[in-house]
PDB file of C-alpha atoms in Angstrom:
ATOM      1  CA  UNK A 265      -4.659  31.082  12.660  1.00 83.00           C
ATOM      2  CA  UNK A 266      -5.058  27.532  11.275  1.00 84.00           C
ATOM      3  CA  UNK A 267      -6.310  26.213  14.489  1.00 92.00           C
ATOM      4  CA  UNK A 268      -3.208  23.863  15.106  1.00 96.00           C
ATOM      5  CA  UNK A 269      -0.808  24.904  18.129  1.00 97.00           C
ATOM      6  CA  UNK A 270       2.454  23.705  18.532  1.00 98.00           C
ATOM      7  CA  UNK A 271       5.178  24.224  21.589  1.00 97.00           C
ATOM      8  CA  UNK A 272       7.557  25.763  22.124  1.00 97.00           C
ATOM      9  CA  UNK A 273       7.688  28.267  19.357  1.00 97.00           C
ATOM     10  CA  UNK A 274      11.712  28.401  19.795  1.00 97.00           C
ATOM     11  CA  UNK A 275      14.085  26.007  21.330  1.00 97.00           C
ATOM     12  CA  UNK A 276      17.837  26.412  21.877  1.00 97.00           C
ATOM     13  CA  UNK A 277      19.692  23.304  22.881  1.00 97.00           C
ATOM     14  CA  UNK A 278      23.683  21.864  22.286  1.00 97.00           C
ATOM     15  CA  UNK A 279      24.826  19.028  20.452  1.00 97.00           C
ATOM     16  CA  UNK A 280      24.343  15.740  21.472  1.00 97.00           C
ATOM     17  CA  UNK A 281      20.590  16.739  23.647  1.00 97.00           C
ATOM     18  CA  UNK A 282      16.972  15.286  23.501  1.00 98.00           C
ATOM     19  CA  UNK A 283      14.294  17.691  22.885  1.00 98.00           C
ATOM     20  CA  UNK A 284      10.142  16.914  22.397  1.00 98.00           C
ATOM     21  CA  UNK A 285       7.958  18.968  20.435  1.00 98.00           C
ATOM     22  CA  UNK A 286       4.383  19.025  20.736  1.00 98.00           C
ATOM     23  CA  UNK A 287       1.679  19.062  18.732  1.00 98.00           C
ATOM     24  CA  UNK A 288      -2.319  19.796  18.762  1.00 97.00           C
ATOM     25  CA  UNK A 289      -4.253  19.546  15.863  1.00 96.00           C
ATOM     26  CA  UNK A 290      -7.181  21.051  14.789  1.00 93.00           C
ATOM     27  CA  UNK A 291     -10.454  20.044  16.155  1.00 90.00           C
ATOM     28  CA  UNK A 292     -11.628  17.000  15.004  1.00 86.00           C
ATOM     29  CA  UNK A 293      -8.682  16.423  13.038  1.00 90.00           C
ATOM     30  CA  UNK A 294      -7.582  12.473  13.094  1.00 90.00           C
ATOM     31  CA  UNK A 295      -4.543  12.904  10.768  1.00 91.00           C
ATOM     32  CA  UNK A 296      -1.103  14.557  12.233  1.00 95.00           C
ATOM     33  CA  UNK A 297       2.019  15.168  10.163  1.00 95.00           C
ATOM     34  CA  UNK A 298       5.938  15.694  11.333  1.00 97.00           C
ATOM     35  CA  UNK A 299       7.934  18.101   8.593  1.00 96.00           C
ATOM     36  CA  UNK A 300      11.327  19.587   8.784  1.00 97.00           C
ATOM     37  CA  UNK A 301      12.419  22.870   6.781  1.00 96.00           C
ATOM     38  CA  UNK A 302      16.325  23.755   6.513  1.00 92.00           C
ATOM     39  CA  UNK A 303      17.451  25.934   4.580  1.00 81.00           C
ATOM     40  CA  UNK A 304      18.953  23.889   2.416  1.00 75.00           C
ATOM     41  CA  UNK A 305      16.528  21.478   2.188  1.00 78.00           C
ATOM     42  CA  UNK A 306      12.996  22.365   1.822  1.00 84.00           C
ATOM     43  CA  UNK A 307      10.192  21.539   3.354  1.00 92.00           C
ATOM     44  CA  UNK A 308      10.581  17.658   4.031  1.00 94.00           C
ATOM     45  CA  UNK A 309       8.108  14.742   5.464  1.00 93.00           C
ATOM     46  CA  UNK A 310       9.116  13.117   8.272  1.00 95.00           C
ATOM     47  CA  UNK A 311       6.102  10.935   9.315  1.00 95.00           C
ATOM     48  CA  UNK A 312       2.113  11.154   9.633  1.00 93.00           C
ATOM     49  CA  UNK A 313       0.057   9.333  11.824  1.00 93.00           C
ATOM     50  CA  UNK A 314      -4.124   8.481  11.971  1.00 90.00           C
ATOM     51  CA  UNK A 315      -5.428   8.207  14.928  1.00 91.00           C
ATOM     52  CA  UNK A 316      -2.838   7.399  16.981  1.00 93.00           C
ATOM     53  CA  UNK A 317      -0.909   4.752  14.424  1.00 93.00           C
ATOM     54  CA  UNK A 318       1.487   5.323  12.318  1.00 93.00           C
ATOM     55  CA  UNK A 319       0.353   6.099   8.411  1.00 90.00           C
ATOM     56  CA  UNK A 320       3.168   7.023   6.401  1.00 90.00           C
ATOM     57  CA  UNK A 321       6.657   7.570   6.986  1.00 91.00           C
ATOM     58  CA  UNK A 322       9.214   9.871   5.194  1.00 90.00           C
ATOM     59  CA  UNK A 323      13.131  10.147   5.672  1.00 84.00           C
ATOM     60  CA  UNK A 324      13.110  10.481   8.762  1.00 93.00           C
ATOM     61  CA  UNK A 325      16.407   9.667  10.812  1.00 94.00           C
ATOM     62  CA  UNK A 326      16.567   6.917  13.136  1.00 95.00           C
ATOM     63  CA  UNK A 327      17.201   9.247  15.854  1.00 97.00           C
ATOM     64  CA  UNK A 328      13.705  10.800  16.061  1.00 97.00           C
ATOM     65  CA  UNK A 329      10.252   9.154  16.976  1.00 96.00           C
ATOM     66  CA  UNK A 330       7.138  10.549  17.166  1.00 97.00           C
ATOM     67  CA  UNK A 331       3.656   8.877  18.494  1.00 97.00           C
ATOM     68  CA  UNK A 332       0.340  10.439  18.685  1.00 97.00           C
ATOM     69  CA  UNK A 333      -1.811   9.894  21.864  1.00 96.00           C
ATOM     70  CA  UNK A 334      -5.238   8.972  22.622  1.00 95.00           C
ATOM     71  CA  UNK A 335      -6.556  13.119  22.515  1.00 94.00           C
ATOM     72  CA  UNK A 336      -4.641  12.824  19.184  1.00 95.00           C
ATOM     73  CA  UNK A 337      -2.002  15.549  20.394  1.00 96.00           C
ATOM     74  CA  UNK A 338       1.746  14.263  18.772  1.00 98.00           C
ATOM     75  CA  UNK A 339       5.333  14.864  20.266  1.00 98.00           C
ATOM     76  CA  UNK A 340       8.099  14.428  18.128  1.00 98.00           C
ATOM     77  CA  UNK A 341      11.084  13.599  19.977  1.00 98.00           C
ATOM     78  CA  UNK A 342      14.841  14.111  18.493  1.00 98.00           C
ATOM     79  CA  UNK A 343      17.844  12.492  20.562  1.00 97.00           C
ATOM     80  CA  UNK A 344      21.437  12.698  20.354  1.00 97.00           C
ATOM     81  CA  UNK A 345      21.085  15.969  18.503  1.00 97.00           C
ATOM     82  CA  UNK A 346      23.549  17.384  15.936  1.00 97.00           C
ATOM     83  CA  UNK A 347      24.278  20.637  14.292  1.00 96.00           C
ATOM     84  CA  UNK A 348      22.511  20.025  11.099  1.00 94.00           C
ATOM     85  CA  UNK A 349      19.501  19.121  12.752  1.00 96.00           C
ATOM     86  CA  UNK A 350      18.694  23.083  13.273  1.00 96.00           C
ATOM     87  CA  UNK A 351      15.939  24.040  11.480  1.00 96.00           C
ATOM     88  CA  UNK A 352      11.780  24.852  11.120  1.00 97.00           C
ATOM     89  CA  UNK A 353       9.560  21.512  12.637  1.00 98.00           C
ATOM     90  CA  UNK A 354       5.949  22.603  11.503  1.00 97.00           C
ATOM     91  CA  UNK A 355       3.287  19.848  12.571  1.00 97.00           C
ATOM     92  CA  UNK A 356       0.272  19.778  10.041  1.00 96.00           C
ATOM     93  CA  UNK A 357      -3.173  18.226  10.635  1.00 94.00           C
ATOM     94  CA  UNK A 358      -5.948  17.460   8.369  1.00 89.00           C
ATOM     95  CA  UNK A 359      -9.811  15.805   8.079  1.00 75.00           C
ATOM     96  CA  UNK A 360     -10.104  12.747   9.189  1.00 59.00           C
ATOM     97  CA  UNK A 361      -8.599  10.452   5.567  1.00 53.00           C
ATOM     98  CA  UNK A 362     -11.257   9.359   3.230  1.00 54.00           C
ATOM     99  CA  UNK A 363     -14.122  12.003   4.133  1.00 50.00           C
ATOM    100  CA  UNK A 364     -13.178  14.513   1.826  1.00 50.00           C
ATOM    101  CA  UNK A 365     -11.631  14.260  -1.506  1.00 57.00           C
ATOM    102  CA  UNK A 366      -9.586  17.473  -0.616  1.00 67.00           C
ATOM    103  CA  UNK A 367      -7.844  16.072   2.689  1.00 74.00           C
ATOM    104  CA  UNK A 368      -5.825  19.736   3.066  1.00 84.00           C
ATOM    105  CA  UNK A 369      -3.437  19.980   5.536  1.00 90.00           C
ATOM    106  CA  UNK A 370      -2.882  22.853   8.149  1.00 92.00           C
ATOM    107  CA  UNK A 371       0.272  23.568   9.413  1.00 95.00           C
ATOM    108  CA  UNK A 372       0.893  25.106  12.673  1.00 97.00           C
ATOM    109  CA  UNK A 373       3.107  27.934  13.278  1.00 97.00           C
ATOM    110  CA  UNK A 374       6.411  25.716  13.479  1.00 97.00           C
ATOM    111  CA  UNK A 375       9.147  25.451  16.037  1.00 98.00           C
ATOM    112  CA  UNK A 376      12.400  26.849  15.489  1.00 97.00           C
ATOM    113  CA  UNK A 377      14.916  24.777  16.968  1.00 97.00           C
ATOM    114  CA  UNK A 378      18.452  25.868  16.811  1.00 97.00           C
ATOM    115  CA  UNK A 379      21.348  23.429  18.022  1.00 97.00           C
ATOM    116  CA  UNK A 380      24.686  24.927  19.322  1.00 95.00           C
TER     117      UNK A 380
ATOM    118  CA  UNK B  37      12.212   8.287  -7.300  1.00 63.00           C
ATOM    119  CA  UNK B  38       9.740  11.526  -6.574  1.00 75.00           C
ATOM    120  CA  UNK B  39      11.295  14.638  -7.898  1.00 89.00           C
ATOM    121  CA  UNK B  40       9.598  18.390  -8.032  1.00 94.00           C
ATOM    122  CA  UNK B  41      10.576  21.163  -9.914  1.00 96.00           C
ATOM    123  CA  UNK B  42       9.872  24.799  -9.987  1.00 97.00           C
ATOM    124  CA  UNK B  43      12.085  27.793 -10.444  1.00 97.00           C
ATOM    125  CA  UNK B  44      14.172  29.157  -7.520  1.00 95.00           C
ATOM    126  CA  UNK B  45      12.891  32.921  -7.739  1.00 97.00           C
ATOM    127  CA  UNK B  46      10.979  35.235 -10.234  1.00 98.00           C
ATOM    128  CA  UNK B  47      10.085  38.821  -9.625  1.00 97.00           C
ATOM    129  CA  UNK B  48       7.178  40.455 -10.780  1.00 97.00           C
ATOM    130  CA  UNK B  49       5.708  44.051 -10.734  1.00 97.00           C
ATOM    131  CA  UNK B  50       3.035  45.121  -8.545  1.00 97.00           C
ATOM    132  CA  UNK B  51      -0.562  45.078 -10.595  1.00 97.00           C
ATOM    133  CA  UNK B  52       1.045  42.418 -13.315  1.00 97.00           C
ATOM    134  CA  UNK B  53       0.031  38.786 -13.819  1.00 97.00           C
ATOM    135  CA  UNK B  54       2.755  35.985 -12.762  1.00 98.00           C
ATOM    136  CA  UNK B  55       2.941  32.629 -13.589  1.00 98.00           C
ATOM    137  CA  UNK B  56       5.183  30.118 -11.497  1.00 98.00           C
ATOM    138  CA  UNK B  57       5.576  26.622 -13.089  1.00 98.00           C
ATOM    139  CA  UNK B  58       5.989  23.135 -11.076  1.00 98.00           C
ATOM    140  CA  UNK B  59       6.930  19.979 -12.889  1.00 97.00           C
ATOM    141  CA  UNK B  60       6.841  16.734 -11.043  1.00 96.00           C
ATOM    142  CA  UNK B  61       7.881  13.080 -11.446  1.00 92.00           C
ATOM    143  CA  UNK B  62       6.442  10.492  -8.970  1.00 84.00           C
ATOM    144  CA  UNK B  63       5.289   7.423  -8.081  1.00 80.00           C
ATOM    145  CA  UNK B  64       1.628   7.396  -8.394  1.00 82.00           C
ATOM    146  CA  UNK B  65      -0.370  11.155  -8.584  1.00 86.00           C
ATOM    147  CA  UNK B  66      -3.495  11.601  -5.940  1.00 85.00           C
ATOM    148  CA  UNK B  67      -3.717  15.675  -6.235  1.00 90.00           C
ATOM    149  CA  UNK B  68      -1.122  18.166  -6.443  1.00 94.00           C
ATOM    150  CA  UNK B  69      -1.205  21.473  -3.844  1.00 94.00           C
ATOM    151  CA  UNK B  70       0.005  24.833  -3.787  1.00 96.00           C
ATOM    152  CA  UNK B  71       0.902  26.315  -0.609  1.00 96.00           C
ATOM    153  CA  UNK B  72       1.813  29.776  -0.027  1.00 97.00           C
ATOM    154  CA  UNK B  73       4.917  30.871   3.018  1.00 96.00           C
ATOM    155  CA  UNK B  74       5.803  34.130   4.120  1.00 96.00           C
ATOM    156  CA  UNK B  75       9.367  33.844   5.724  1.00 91.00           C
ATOM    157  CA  UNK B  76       9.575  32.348   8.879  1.00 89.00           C
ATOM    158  CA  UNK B  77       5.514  31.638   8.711  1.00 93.00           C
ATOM    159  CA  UNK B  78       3.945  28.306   8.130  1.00 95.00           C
ATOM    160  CA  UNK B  79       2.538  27.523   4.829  1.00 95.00           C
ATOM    161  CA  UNK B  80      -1.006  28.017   4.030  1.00 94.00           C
ATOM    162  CA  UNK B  81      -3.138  26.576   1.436  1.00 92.00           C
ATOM    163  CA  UNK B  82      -3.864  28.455  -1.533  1.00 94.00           C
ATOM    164  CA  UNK B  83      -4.706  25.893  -4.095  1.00 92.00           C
ATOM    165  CA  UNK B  84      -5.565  21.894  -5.084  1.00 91.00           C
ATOM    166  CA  UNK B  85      -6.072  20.093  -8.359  1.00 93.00           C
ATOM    167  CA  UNK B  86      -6.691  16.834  -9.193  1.00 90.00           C
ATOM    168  CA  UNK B  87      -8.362  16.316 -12.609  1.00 92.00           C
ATOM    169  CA  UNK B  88      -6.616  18.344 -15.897  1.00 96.00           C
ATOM    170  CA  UNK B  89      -7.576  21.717 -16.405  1.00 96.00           C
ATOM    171  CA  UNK B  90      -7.465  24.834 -14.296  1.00 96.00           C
ATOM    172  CA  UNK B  91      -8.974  25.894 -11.170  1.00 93.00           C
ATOM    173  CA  UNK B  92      -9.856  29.546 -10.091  1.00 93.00           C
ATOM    174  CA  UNK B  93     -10.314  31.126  -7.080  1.00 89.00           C
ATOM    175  CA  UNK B  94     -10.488  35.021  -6.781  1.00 93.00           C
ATOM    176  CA  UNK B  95      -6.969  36.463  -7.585  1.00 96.00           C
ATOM    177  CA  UNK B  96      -4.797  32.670  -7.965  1.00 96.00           C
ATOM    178  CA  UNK B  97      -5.829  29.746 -10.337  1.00 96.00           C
ATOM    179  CA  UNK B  98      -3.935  26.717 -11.118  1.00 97.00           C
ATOM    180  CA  UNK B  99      -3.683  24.274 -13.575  1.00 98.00           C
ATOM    181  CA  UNK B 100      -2.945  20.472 -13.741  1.00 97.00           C
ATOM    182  CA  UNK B 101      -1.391  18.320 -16.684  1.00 97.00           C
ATOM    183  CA  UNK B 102      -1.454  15.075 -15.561  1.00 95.00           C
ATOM    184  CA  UNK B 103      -0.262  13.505 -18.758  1.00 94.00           C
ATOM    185  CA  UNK B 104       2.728  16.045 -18.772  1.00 95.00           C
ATOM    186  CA  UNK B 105       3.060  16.063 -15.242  1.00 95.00           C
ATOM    187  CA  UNK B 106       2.997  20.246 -15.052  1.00 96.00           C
ATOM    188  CA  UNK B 107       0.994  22.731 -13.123  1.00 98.00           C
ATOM    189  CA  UNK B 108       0.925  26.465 -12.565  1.00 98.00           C
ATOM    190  CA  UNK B 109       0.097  28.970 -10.250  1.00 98.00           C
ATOM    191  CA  UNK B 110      -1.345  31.805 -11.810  1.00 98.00           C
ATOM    192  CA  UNK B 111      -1.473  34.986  -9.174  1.00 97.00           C
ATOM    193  CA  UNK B 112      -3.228  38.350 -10.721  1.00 97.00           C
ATOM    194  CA  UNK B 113      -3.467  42.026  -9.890  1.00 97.00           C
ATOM    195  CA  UNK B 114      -0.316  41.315  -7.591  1.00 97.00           C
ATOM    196  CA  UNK B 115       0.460  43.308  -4.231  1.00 97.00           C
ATOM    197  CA  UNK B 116       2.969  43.839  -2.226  1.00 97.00           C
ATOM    198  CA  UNK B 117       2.026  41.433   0.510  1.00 96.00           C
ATOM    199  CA  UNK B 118       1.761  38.617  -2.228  1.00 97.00           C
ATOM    200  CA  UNK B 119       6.055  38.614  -1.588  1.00 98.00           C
ATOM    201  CA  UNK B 120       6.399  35.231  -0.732  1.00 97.00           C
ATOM    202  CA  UNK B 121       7.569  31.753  -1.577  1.00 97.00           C
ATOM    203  CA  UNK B 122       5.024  28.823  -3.492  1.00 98.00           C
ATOM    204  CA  UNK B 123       5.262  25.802  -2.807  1.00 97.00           C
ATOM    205  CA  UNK B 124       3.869  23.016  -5.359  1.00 97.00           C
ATOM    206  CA  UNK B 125       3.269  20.132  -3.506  1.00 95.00           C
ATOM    207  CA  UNK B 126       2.318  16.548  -4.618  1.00 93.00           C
ATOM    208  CA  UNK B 127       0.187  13.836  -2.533  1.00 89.00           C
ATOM    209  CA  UNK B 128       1.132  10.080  -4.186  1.00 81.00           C
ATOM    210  CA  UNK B 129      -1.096   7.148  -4.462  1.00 74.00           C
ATOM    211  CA  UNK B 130      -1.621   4.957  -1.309  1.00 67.00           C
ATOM    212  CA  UNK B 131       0.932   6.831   0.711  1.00 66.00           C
ATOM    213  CA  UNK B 132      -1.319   8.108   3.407  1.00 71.00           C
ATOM    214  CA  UNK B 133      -1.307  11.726   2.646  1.00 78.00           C
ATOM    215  CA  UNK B 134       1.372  12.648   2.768  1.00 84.00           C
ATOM    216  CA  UNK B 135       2.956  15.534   0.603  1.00 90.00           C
ATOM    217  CA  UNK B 136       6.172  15.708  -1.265  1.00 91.00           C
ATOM    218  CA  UNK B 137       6.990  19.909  -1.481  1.00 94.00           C
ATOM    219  CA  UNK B 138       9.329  21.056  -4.370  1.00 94.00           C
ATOM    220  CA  UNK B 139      12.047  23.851  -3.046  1.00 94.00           C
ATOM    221  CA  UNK B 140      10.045  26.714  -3.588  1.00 95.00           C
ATOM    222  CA  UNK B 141      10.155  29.960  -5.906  1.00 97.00           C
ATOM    223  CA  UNK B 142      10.591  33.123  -3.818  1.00 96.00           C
ATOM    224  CA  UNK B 143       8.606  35.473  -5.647  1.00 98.00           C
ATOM    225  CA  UNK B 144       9.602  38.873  -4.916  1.00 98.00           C
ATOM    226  CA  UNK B 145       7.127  41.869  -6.524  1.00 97.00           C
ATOM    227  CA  UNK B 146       8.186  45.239  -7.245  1.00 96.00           C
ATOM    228  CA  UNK B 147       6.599  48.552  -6.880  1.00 95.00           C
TER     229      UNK B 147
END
């Protein structure tokens, strides 16, 4: 258990839907990142923040946001919803940037989000 | 551009010594991860280099060329349970910290 929880573990939805999933790092962590793993694909960077701003941002489509809140929980939120967006979200977290020359990231245990 | 390489699958026998290469192009280098996933699992740290040379720890090591921009994941005394797939991952210069992952090699061991 790497001490970061996301919700829901599964989510089944249909084309064209808007779906949140949540994030909660690991205690004390200030650093949250957004990845997406297809099949075809990899795994894929969508978009970190740091302490509630944005830090870094990957390819992610125009149709998802994300924003991290003061408790430093994240939500990534995908709208209008297509086929190919079916696949593993894992949230990771990490120390707070700078402290430690290591900086690893744990990833939760994903959600698997399936669109019909 | 930002482009990882490593092979798409190797199999190995249980007990043997396996090496899985990673070769990377990007733009700026600030440490270079592997990260081990069981299917379906999320991916958990195994490994991190930095400066050249090779780093152990118990039955995995791996080793950084920056100048040739290479590294491997050495895993020893393999078992069963160490069927999964590696991911090398690299974290660029002044891009937050964000990691770039390479496909994967699905390494599959044998009794």
């Amino acid at each position: 258990d790497s001490g970061v929880t996301q919700t829901p573990k599964h989510l089944i939805t249909a084309t064209g839907q808007r779906v949140t999933l949540r994030c909660s790092p690991r205690s004390g962590d200030l650093s949250v990142y957004w990845y997406q793993q297809s099949l075809d694909q990899g795994l894929q960077f969508l978009i970190q923040y740091y302490n509630g701003e944005e830090r870094a941002k990957g390819n992610i489509l125009e149709r998802f946001s994300a924003q991290q809140f003061p408790d430093l929980h994240s939500e990534l939120n995908l709208s209008s919803l297509e086929l190919g967006d079916s696949a593993l979200y894992f949230c990771a977290s990490s120390v707070p940037s700078g402290v430690a020359r290591l900086d690893e990231q744990f990833f939760g245990p994903g959600t698997r989000l399936t669109v019909l | 551009g930002q482009n990882i390489d490593q092979p798409t699958e190797m199999t190995a026998t249980e007990g043997a010594i396996v090496q899985i290469n990673c070769t990377y192009q990007t733009s700026g280098f600030n440490g270079l991860f592997w990260y081990q996933q069981h299917a379906g699992e999320a991916p958990t740290f195994l490994s991190y280099n930095v400066l050249d040379g090779l780093e152990e720890k118990g039955r995995f090591s791996s080793f950084l060329s920056r100048s040739k921009g290479y590294s491997y994941l050495l895993l020893k005394e393999l078992q069963m349970k160490d069927s999964a797939s590696y991911l090398c991952a690299v974290r660029g210069q002044n891009q937050g910290g964000k990691l770039i992952f390479g496909q994967g090699t699905e390494l599959s061991v044998k009794p």
